[in-house]
CSV table of C-alpha atoms in Angstrom, one decimal:
chain,number,residue,atom,x,y,z
A,205,MET,CA,-2.7,-102.8,76.3
A,206,ALA,CA,-1.7,-105.8,78.1
A,207,GLY,CA,-4.1,-108.7,78.1
A,208,GLN,CA,-6.2,-107.4,75.1
A,209,GLU,CA,-6.0,-107.0,71.4
A,210,ASN,CA,-3.6,-104.3,70.4
A,211,PRO,CA,-5.5,-101.7,68.3
A,212,LEU,CA,-2.3,-100.7,66.6
A,213,VAL,CA,-1.9,-104.2,65.2
A,214,ILE,CA,-5.6,-104.4,64.2
A,215,GLY,CA,-5.6,-101.0,62.5
A,216,HIS,CA,-2.3,-101.8,60.7
A,217,TRP,CA,-3.6,-105.1,59.3
A,218,SER,CA,-6.8,-103.4,58.1
A,219,LEU,CA,-4.8,-100.9,56.1
A,220,VAL,CA,-2.7,-103.7,54.5
A,221,ILE,CA,-5.7,-105.8,53.6
A,222,GLY,CA,-7.6,-102.7,52.4
A,223,HIS,CA,-4.8,-101.6,50.0
A,224,GLN,CA,-4.4,-105.2,48.6
A,225,LEU,CA,-8.1,-105.4,47.9
A,226,LEU,CA,-8.0,-102.0,46.3
A,227,ALA,CA,-5.3,-103.2,43.9
A,228,VAL,CA,-7.3,-106.4,43.1
A,229,VAL,CA,-10.4,-104.3,42.4
A,230,TRP,CA,-8.5,-102.1,40.0
A,231,LEU,CA,-7.3,-105.1,38.1
A,232,LEU,CA,-10.7,-106.6,37.9
A,233,LEU,CA,-12.1,-103.3,36.6
A,234,ALA,CA,-9.4,-103.2,34.0
A,235,ALA,CA,-10.5,-106.7,32.7
A,236,VAL,CA,-14.2,-105.8,32.8
A,237,CYS,CA,-13.6,-102.5,31.0
A,238,GLN,CA,-11.6,-104.3,28.3
A,239,TRP,CA,-14.5,-106.6,27.6
A,240,LEU,CA,-16.9,-103.7,27.5
A,241,ALA,CA,-14.6,-101.9,25.1
A,242,VAL,CA,-15.1,-104.6,22.6
A,243,ALA,CA,-18.9,-104.4,22.9
A,244,VAL,CA,-18.9,-100.6,22.7
A,245,ALA,CA,-16.6,-100.6,19.6
A,246,ALA,CA,-18.8,-103.3,18.0
A,247,ARG,CA,-21.9,-101.2,18.5
A,248,GLN,CA,-20.1,-98.2,17.0
A,249,TRP,CA,-18.9,-100.0,13.9
A,250,PHE,CA,-21.8,-102.4,13.4
A,251,PRO,CA,-25.0,-100.5,14.2
A,252,GLY,CA,-28.2,-102.4,14.2
A,253,ARG,CA,-30.5,-104.2,16.5
A,254,PRO,CA,-29.0,-105.2,19.9
A,255,PRO,CA,-28.5,-108.8,20.8
A,256,SER,CA,-31.8,-110.4,21.6
A,257,LEU,CA,-32.5,-112.8,24.4
A,258,ARG,CA,-32.7,-115.7,21.8
A,259,SER,CA,-29.1,-115.1,20.7
A,260,GLY,CA,-27.9,-115.2,24.3
A,261,GLY,CA,-27.9,-111.4,25.1
A,262,TRP,CA,-24.9,-109.5,26.4
A,263,GLY,CA,-23.6,-112.5,28.3
A,264,VAL,CA,-22.8,-114.4,25.2
A,265,ALA,CA,-21.6,-111.2,23.5
A,266,LEU,CA,-19.0,-110.5,26.2
A,267,ARG,CA,-17.9,-114.2,26.3
A,268,ARG,CA,-17.3,-114.2,22.6
A,269,ALA,CA,-15.7,-110.7,22.4
A,270,ALA,CA,-12.2,-112.0,22.7
A,271,ALA,CA,-12.6,-113.8,19.4
A,272,VAL,CA,-12.6,-110.5,17.6
A,273,LEU,CA,-8.9,-109.8,18.5
A,274,LEU,CA,-7.4,-113.2,17.8
A,275,PRO,CA,-7.9,-114.4,14.2
A,276,SER,CA,-6.2,-112.5,11.3
A,277,ARG,CA,-9.2,-113.1,9.0
A,278,VAL,CA,-12.6,-113.0,10.6
A,279,ARG,CA,-15.8,-114.4,9.1
A,280,PHE,CA,-18.7,-114.4,11.5
A,281,PRO,CA,-21.8,-116.6,11.1
A,282,ARG,CA,-25.1,-114.9,11.6
A,283,SER,CA,-25.5,-116.7,14.9
A,284,TRP,CA,-22.6,-114.8,16.4
A,285,TRP,CA,-23.1,-111.6,18.4
A,286,LEU,CA,-21.5,-109.3,15.9
A,287,ALA,CA,-23.7,-110.6,13.2
A,288,SER,CA,-26.7,-110.0,15.4
A,289,LEU,CA,-25.6,-106.4,15.8
A,290,ALA,CA,-25.3,-106.0,12.0
A,291,PRO,CA,-28.3,-105.7,9.6
A,292,CYS,CA,-30.4,-108.8,9.5
A,293,ARG,CA,-29.7,-109.4,5.8
A,294,CYS,CA,-25.9,-109.2,6.1
A,295,PRO,CA,-24.5,-112.7,6.2
A,296,ARG,CA,-21.0,-111.6,6.9
A,297,VAL,CA,-19.3,-108.7,8.6
A,298,PRO,CA,-17.1,-106.6,6.2
A,299,ARG,CA,-13.4,-107.1,6.7
A,300,SER,CA,-12.7,-103.4,6.8
A,301,ARG,CA,-15.1,-103.0,9.7
A,302,CYS,CA,-13.4,-105.8,11.6
A,303,HIS,CA,-10.1,-104.0,11.2
A,304,CYS,CA,-11.7,-100.8,12.5
A,305,LEU,CA,-13.2,-102.8,15.4
A,306,ARG,CA,-9.7,-104.2,16.4
A,307,ALA,CA,-8.2,-100.7,16.2
A,308,SER,CA,-11.0,-99.3,18.4
A,309,VAL,CA,-10.7,-102.1,20.9
A,310,VAL,CA,-6.9,-101.6,21.1
A,311,LEU,CA,-7.3,-97.9,21.6
A,312,LEU,CA,-10.0,-98.2,24.3
A,313,SER,CA,-8.1,-100.9,26.1
A,314,THR,CA,-4.9,-98.9,26.1
A,315,LEU,CA,-6.6,-95.9,27.5
A,316,ILE,CA,-8.2,-98.0,30.2
A,317,LEU,CA,-5.0,-99.7,31.2
A,318,CYS,CA,-3.2,-96.3,31.3
A,319,HIS,CA,-5.8,-95.1,33.7
A,320,VAL,CA,-5.4,-98.3,35.9
A,321,TYR,CA,-1.6,-98.0,35.8
A,322,THR,CA,-1.8,-94.3,37.0
A,323,ALA,CA,-4.1,-95.3,39.8
A,324,LEU,CA,-1.9,-98.2,40.9
A,325,SER,CA,1.3,-96.2,40.7
A,326,THR,CA,-0.3,-93.8,43.1
A,327,HIS,CA,-1.2,-96.4,45.7
A,328,LEU,CA,1.6,-98.9,45.3
A,329,PRO,CA,4.3,-96.8,47.0
A,330,ARG,CA,2.0,-96.3,50.0
A,331,LEU,CA,1.3,-100.1,50.0
A,332,HIS,CA,5.1,-100.7,49.9
A,333,GLY,CA,5.6,-98.4,52.9
A,334,ILE,CA,3.0,-100.3,54.9
A,335,ILE,CA,4.6,-103.6,54.1
A,336,VAL,CA,8.0,-102.3,55.2
A,337,ILE,CA,6.4,-101.1,58.5
A,338,GLU,CA,4.9,-104.6,59.0
A,339,LEU,CA,8.3,-106.3,58.4
A,340,VAL,CA,9.9,-103.9,61.0
A,341,LYS,CA,7.2,-104.7,63.5
A,342,GLN,CA,7.7,-108.4,63.1
A,343,MET,CA,11.4,-108.0,63.7
A,344,LEU,CA,10.7,-106.0,66.8
A,345,VAL,CA,8.3,-108.6,68.1
A,346,GLU,CA,11.1,-111.2,67.8
A,347,ILE,CA,13.3,-109.0,70.0
A,348,PHE,CA,10.7,-107.9,72.5
A,349,LYS,CA,9.4,-111.4,73.2
A,350,ASN,CA,12.6,-112.3,75.1
A,351,TYR,CA,12.2,-109.6,77.8
A,352,SER,CA,9.7,-109.1,80.6
A,353,VAL,CA,10.7,-105.6,81.7
A,354,ILE,CA,10.9,-102.8,79.1
A,355,GLY,CA,11.9,-99.2,79.7
A,356,PHE,CA,11.3,-96.4,77.2
A,357,SER,CA,13.1,-93.1,76.8
A,358,GLY,CA,13.6,-90.6,74.1
A,359,SER,CA,13.5,-87.0,72.8
A,360,ARG,CA,11.2,-84.4,74.3
A,361,THR,CA,10.6,-83.0,70.8
A,362,PRO,CA,10.3,-85.9,68.4
A,363,ALA,CA,8.0,-84.1,65.9
A,364,GLY,CA,9.6,-84.0,62.4
A,365,LEU,CA,12.7,-86.0,63.7
A,366,LEU,CA,11.3,-89.4,64.7
A,367,PRO,CA,8.7,-91.1,62.4
A,368,PRO,CA,5.5,-92.0,64.2
A,369,ALA,CA,5.7,-95.5,62.6
A,370,ALA,CA,8.8,-96.2,64.7
A,371,LEU,CA,7.1,-95.4,67.9
A,372,SER,CA,3.9,-97.2,67.0
A,373,SER,CA,5.9,-100.3,65.9
A,374,ALA,CA,7.7,-100.5,69.2
A,375,ALA,CA,4.5,-100.1,71.2
A,376,ALA,CA,2.8,-102.8,69.2
A,377,ALA,CA,5.7,-105.2,69.8
A,378,VAL,CA,5.5,-105.1,73.6
A,379,PRO,CA,4.4,-108.6,74.8
A,380,ALA,CA,1.2,-108.8,76.8
A,381,GLY,CA,1.8,-108.8,80.6
A,382,SER,CA,5.2,-107.1,80.3
A,383,ARG,CA,6.2,-104.5,82.9
A,384,VAL,CA,6.7,-101.1,81.3
A,385,VAL,CA,8.7,-98.2,82.9
A,386,VAL,CA,8.9,-94.7,81.5
A,387,GLY,CA,9.8,-91.2,82.5
A,388,CYS,CA,7.6,-88.1,83.1
A,389,GLN,CA,8.8,-85.9,80.2
A,390,ARG,CA,6.8,-84.8,77.1
A,391,GLY,CA,7.5,-86.2,73.7
A,392,VAL,CA,8.5,-89.9,73.6
A,393,ASP,CA,7.7,-90.4,77.3
A,394,ALA,CA,4.2,-89.0,76.9
A,395,PHE,CA,3.6,-91.2,73.9
A,396,PHE,CA,4.3,-94.4,75.8
A,397,ARG,CA,2.5,-93.3,78.9
A,398,GLN,CA,-0.6,-92.9,76.7
A,399,CYS,CA,0.0,-96.3,75.1
A,400,PHE,CA,0.5,-98.0,78.5
A,401,PRO,CA,-1.8,-96.5,81.1
A,402,LYS,CA,-0.6,-99.1,83.7
A,403,ALA,CA,3.1,-98.3,83.1
A,404,GLU,CA,5.4,-97.4,86.0
A,405,VAL,CA,6.1,-93.7,85.7
A,406,PHE,CA,9.2,-92.2,87.2
A,407,ALA,CA,8.1,-88.6,87.9
A,408,VAL,CA,10.3,-85.9,89.3
A,409,SER,CA,7.2,-84.3,90.7
A,410,SER,CA,7.0,-87.1,93.3
A,411,GLY,CA,9.9,-85.5,95.1
A,412,ARG,CA,11.8,-88.8,95.5
A,413,TRP,CA,14.9,-87.4,93.7
A,414,GLY,CA,14.9,-83.8,95.0
A,415,LYS,CA,14.5,-80.7,93.0
A,416,GLY,CA,16.3,-78.9,90.2
A,417,LYS,CA,18.2,-80.3,87.2
A,418,GLY,CA,19.9,-83.0,89.3
A,419,ALA,CA,16.5,-84.5,90.1
A,420,TYR,CA,16.0,-85.3,86.4
A,421,ALA,CA,19.3,-87.1,86.2
A,422,ALA,CA,18.6,-89.0,89.4
A,423,ARG,CA,15.2,-89.9,88.0
A,424,SER,CA,16.7,-91.3,84.8
A,425,ILE,CA,19.3,-93.3,86.7
A,426,ALA,CA,16.6,-94.9,88.9
A,427,CYS,CA,14.5,-95.6,85.8
A,428,VAL,CA,17.4,-97.4,84.1
A,429,GLU,CA,18.3,-99.3,87.3
A,430,SER,CA,14.7,-100.6,87.5
A,431,VAL,CA,15.3,-102.5,84.2
A,432,VAL,CA,18.7,-104.0,85.2
A,433,GLY,CA,18.3,-107.8,85.5
A,434,ASP,CA,15.1,-109.7,85.3
A,435,ARG,CA,15.2,-109.9,81.5
A,436,GLY,CA,15.2,-106.1,81.0
A,437,LEU,CA,15.3,-104.2,77.7
A,438,TRP,CA,16.0,-100.5,77.4
A,439,VAL,CA,14.4,-98.9,74.3
A,440,ALA,CA,15.6,-95.4,73.3
A,441,PHE,CA,14.5,-93.0,70.6
A,442,ALA,CA,17.3,-90.5,69.8
A,443,ALA,CA,16.5,-87.5,67.7
A,444,SER,CA,20.0,-86.1,67.7
A,445,GLU,CA,23.6,-87.3,67.4
A,446,CYS,CA,25.4,-88.7,70.4
A,447,PRO,CA,27.4,-86.0,72.3
A,448,PRO,CA,31.1,-86.3,71.7
A,449,GLY,CA,33.1,-88.1,74.4
A,450,LEU,CA,30.1,-89.9,75.9
A,451,LEU,CA,30.8,-93.6,76.3
A,452,PRO,CA,28.9,-96.5,78.0
A,453,SER,CA,29.8,-96.9,81.7
A,454,ALA,CA,28.4,-98.6,84.8
A,455,LYS,CA,29.2,-95.4,86.7
A,456,SER,CA,26.3,-93.0,86.5
A,457,GLN,CA,28.4,-89.9,87.1
A,458,LYS,CA,30.4,-90.6,83.9
A,459,CYS,CA,27.2,-90.9,81.8
A,460,PHE,CA,25.3,-88.0,83.4
A,461,SER,CA,28.0,-85.4,83.3
A,462,GLY,CA,26.2,-82.6,81.6
A,463,SER,CA,26.5,-83.8,78.0
A,464,GLY,CA,23.1,-82.2,77.2
A,465,SER,CA,21.3,-85.3,76.0
A,466,GLY,CA,19.4,-87.3,78.6
A,467,THR,CA,18.4,-89.9,76.0
A,468,TRP,CA,22.1,-90.8,75.2
A,469,ALA,CA,23.1,-90.5,78.8
A,470,SER,CA,20.5,-93.0,79.9
A,471,LEU,CA,21.4,-95.3,77.0
A,472,ALA,CA,25.1,-95.2,77.9
A,473,TYR,CA,24.3,-96.0,81.5
A,474,ALA,CA,22.0,-98.9,80.5
A,475,LEU,CA,24.7,-100.4,78.2
A,476,GLY,CA,27.3,-100.0,80.9
A,477,CYS,CA,25.0,-101.8,83.4
A,478,GLY,CA,24.7,-104.8,81.0
A,479,VAL,CA,21.1,-104.1,79.9
A,480,SER,CA,20.1,-105.1,76.4
A,481,CYS,CA,19.3,-102.0,74.4
A,482,LEU,CA,17.3,-101.3,71.3
A,483,VAL,CA,17.8,-97.8,69.7
A,484,PHE,CA,16.1,-96.0,67.0
A,485,SER,CA,18.4,-93.2,65.7
A,486,PRO,CA,18.0,-91.6,62.3
A,487,CYS,CA,21.5,-90.1,62.9
A,488,GLY,CA,23.2,-93.5,63.5
A,489,VAL,CA,25.1,-94.6,66.5
A,490,PRO,CA,28.7,-94.0,67.6
A,491,ALA,CA,31.3,-96.7,67.1
A,492,GLY,CA,32.5,-98.7,70.1
A,493,TRP,CA,29.1,-98.8,71.8
A,494,GLY,CA,28.4,-102.4,70.9
A,495,LEU,CA,25.3,-101.6,68.9
A,496,ALA,CA,24.6,-103.4,65.6
A,497,PRO,CA,22.0,-102.6,62.9
A,498,VAL,CA,18.8,-104.6,63.1
A,499,PRO,CA,18.5,-106.6,59.9
A,500,ASN,CA,16.0,-105.1,57.4
A,501,CYS,CA,15.1,-102.3,59.8
A,502,SER,CA,16.5,-99.0,58.8
A,503,GLY,CA,17.5,-96.7,61.8
A,504,TRP,CA,17.2,-99.5,64.4
A,505,PHE,CA,20.2,-100.8,66.4
A,506,PHE,CA,20.5,-103.4,69.0
A,507,GLY,CA,23.1,-104.2,71.7
A,508,TYR,CA,23.6,-106.7,74.5
A,509,GLY,CA,25.0,-104.3,77.1
A,510,SER,CA,28.5,-104.8,78.3
A,511,ASP,CA,29.0,-107.7,75.9
A,512,PRO,CA,29.3,-106.2,72.4
A,513,ALA,CA,30.3,-109.6,70.8
A,514,ALA,CA,26.9,-110.9,71.7
A,515,THR,CA,25.3,-108.6,69.1
A,516,GLN,CA,26.3,-111.2,66.5
A,517,GLN,CA,23.3,-113.3,67.7
A,518,LEU,CA,21.0,-110.9,65.8
A,519,SER,CA,21.8,-112.8,62.6
A,520,LEU,CA,19.8,-115.7,64.0
A,521,PHE,CA,16.5,-113.7,63.9
C-alpha cells in the first residue's frame, strides 16, 4: 500500500459522498413532490382543460402553485393557471374549492414529507457512523505520521470482538513508505499481512526461535525489539481484558510469564522498552500502564512507553 493510493481511503470517501448525495436527492424529491401535489390537487378540484402552451404550460403552473397556499382569500384572474384549469366561462375560482385545494395540498405534502423522513431516518444513522469512522481515521493519521516503523499485534480470533472498522482505520492511517512488522498468527496478524504484502513477517516456521510454545514468545519479543528506537510505534488490538498481575517491564521474562495473552504480554514489553503504543481495547486498559484515551476515539488508548506523563501531549492533537 506504500507509494500508491490507499483503496481503503478511496472507498471510504465514496461511501461518505454517496450517502450525502442520497440525502440531498431525497430533499429535492420532497420539494418537487410538494409542487406536484399542488398541481394534482388543482386538477382534482378544478377539472377542465389542461394549461395550454399559450398560458405557459406546466412550467408556469408549477411556479405559481405556491400562491395557492399563501393568501387567506384567493381570487384568481382568468390568466392564472387555476383559472385555465377551470371551465372557460368561469371568471373566478369558488372559494370553497380553494379551501379544498389547500386541504388536499397539505395532506399530500404531509404524506410526502413523512415518507421522506422515514427514508432519511433509515440512512442518517448509517451516515453518522461513517462520519465517526472518518473522524477516528483522521485522529489516527495524526498519530501515525510521527513514526517510521510500525508493529502490529492482536487477537487470533477478532471476529465479533474487534470491529472491522478499527482494523481498517489503522491500516489506512499508516504513512506511505513506513516499515511495517507483524507476526505470523491468524486473525489480526493475517489482516495486516494482507494489507501490507511487503511487511516484515516474524514467522515461527522460519526456525529462528526454536520450536514449541517458547518459540512464539521469542518471536514476539524479537518483533517488539525490532520497533524499539528509530521512531517506532507498537499497535495492539486486544479482544480480552488484561491478565491480572501483568505490568509493563523492560525484562521480557516478566512480561512473557505464561499469562495466557500474547497481545497484552507484547504490549507490556513494548511499553517497558519505551516504545510508543497505540491500543484498541473494547474492554478498556488497566490503570498504571500510562495509557490515555485518544480524544473522540472510543476504545482507543495511547501511551509514550516508559514515560506515562508524556501522554498529556495527546491534548495537542
